[in-house]
Each structure stands twice: as structure tokens, then as C-alpha cells.
Amino acid sequence: MVENNFDLHDCLAELTSDPKAESKILQYIDQQHGPKNKVVMHIEMGELINVILSTEEGDNILACVLTYSEHYHNKIIELTAS
């Protein structure tokens, strides 16, 4: 299990060398509305940064976004509510 310091930049740096990965993920989250399947979000986020994300990696990204700001905290709660 990877230890998570909840820093989105650090989390993504371990997965990709794409310098725009953080902005791509945040923009993706901003464009989503209403509850969404986490597996689908993992796949779509992975496609954005050209990585096949494991469930753990996808969950880590979502956890980092959750702690990024109050706005993103609310977005992740909205998206993962079932």
C-alpha cells in the first residue's frame, strides 16, 4: 500500500511525467456533476494522464483532490455520493 500525504502534485508525479496532470485532473473534476461510479472516474482520469490506474491509485487521486480545497472537497462528496 502506498502511503498518501494527500498532496495532489506529489501523487500525480509518482504516476506520470505530464506537467499538466494536476490541472487536467482538477478540470475533469470541475466538469463532472452528480453521483458518478468511482471505477468510471478512475478510467477517465487515467485516460487524461495516459496511465492505467489501479483502484488504489484512483482512490488516492480522489483523496488528494478531496483535501485540495473546500470547493474540491464538496465536488468529491457530490461525485461519490450514492
GROMACS .gro file of C-alpha atoms in nm:
model
   82
    1MET     CA    1   0.000   0.000   0.000
    2VAL     CA    2   0.129   0.342  -0.095
    3GLU     CA    3   0.138   0.598   0.184
    4ASN     CA    4  -0.054   0.909   0.086
    5ASN     CA    5   0.047   1.256   0.204
    6PHE     CA    6  -0.264   1.393   0.026
    7ASP     CA    7  -0.058   1.623  -0.196
    8LEU     CA    8  -0.209   1.603  -0.545
    9HIS     CA    9   0.110   1.716  -0.718
   10ASP     CA   10   0.320   1.451  -0.541
   11CYS     CA   11   0.060   1.181  -0.601
   12LEU     CA   12   0.049   1.252  -0.974
   13ALA     CA   13   0.428   1.290  -1.001
   14GLU     CA   14   0.457   0.925  -0.893
   15LEU     CA   15   0.225   0.820  -1.177
   16THR     CA   16   0.312   1.039  -1.474
   17SER     CA   17   0.567   1.287  -1.604
   18ASP     CA   18   0.289   1.501  -1.756
   19PRO     CA   19   0.347   1.854  -1.619
   20LYS     CA   20  -0.019   1.938  -1.676
   21ALA     CA   21  -0.158   1.632  -1.495
   22GLU     CA   22  -0.274   1.829  -1.190
   23SER     CA   23  -0.466   2.086  -1.395
   24LYS     CA   24  -0.615   1.810  -1.614
   25ILE     CA   25  -0.746   1.621  -1.310
   26LEU     CA   26  -0.888   1.934  -1.146
   27GLN     CA   27  -1.053   2.043  -1.470
   28TYR     CA   28  -1.202   1.694  -1.509
   29ILE     CA   29  -1.346   1.708  -1.156
   30ASP     CA   30  -1.492   2.054  -1.223
   31GLN     CA   31  -1.669   1.923  -1.534
   32GLN     CA   32  -1.843   1.637  -1.351
   33HIS     CA   33  -2.190   1.670  -1.198
   34GLY     CA   34  -2.391   1.443  -0.972
   35PRO     CA   35  -2.300   1.097  -0.843
   36LYS     CA   36  -2.063   0.900  -1.065
   37ASN     CA   37  -1.923   0.549  -1.046
   38LYS     CA   38  -1.569   0.561  -0.900
   39VAL     CA   39  -1.443   0.295  -1.141
   40VAL     CA   40  -1.556   0.510  -1.434
   41MET     CA   41  -1.383   0.813  -1.279
   42HIS     CA   42  -1.062   0.611  -1.234
   43ILE     CA   43  -1.070   0.508  -1.600
   44GLU     CA   44  -1.144   0.859  -1.725
   45MET     CA   45  -0.876   1.020  -1.505
   46GLY     CA   46  -0.627   0.759  -1.621
   47GLU     CA   47  -0.707   0.836  -1.984
   48LEU     CA   48  -0.643   1.206  -1.919
   49ILE     CA   49  -0.293   1.140  -1.789
   50ASN     CA   50  -0.221   0.835  -2.011
   51VAL     CA   51  -0.197   0.588  -1.723
   52ILE     CA   52  -0.395   0.275  -1.642
   53LEU     CA   53  -0.485   0.347  -1.281
   54SER     CA   54  -0.531   0.076  -1.021
   55THR     CA   55  -0.822   0.112  -0.782
   56GLU     CA   56  -0.579   0.225  -0.512
   57GLU     CA   57  -0.416   0.485  -0.739
   58GLY     CA   58  -0.753   0.622  -0.848
   59ASP     CA   59  -0.873   0.638  -0.489
   60ASN     CA   60  -0.551   0.815  -0.388
   61ILE     CA   61  -0.605   1.079  -0.655
   62LEU     CA   62  -0.963   1.133  -0.537
   63ALA     CA   63  -0.843   1.158  -0.175
   64CYS     CA   64  -0.586   1.420  -0.276
   65VAL     CA   65  -0.846   1.620  -0.466
   66LEU     CA   66  -1.077   1.594  -0.164
   67THR     CA   67  -0.816   1.772   0.050
   68TYR     CA   68  -0.713   2.021  -0.222
   69SER     CA   69  -0.966   2.291  -0.124
   70GLU     CA   70  -1.316   2.331   0.013
   71HIS     CA   71  -1.451   2.357  -0.343
   72TYR     CA   72  -1.294   2.025  -0.445
   73HIS     CA   73  -1.391   1.865  -0.115
   74ASN     CA   74  -1.754   1.945  -0.196
   75LYS     CA   75  -1.716   1.823  -0.557
   76ILE     CA   76  -1.575   1.486  -0.450
   77ILE     CA   77  -1.853   1.443  -0.193
   78GLU     CA   78  -2.108   1.524  -0.468
   79LEU     CA   79  -1.949   1.281  -0.714
   80THR     CA   80  -1.906   0.989  -0.476
   81ALA     CA   81  -2.245   1.019  -0.306
   82SER     CA   82  -2.465   0.723  -0.386
   0.00000   0.00000   0.00000
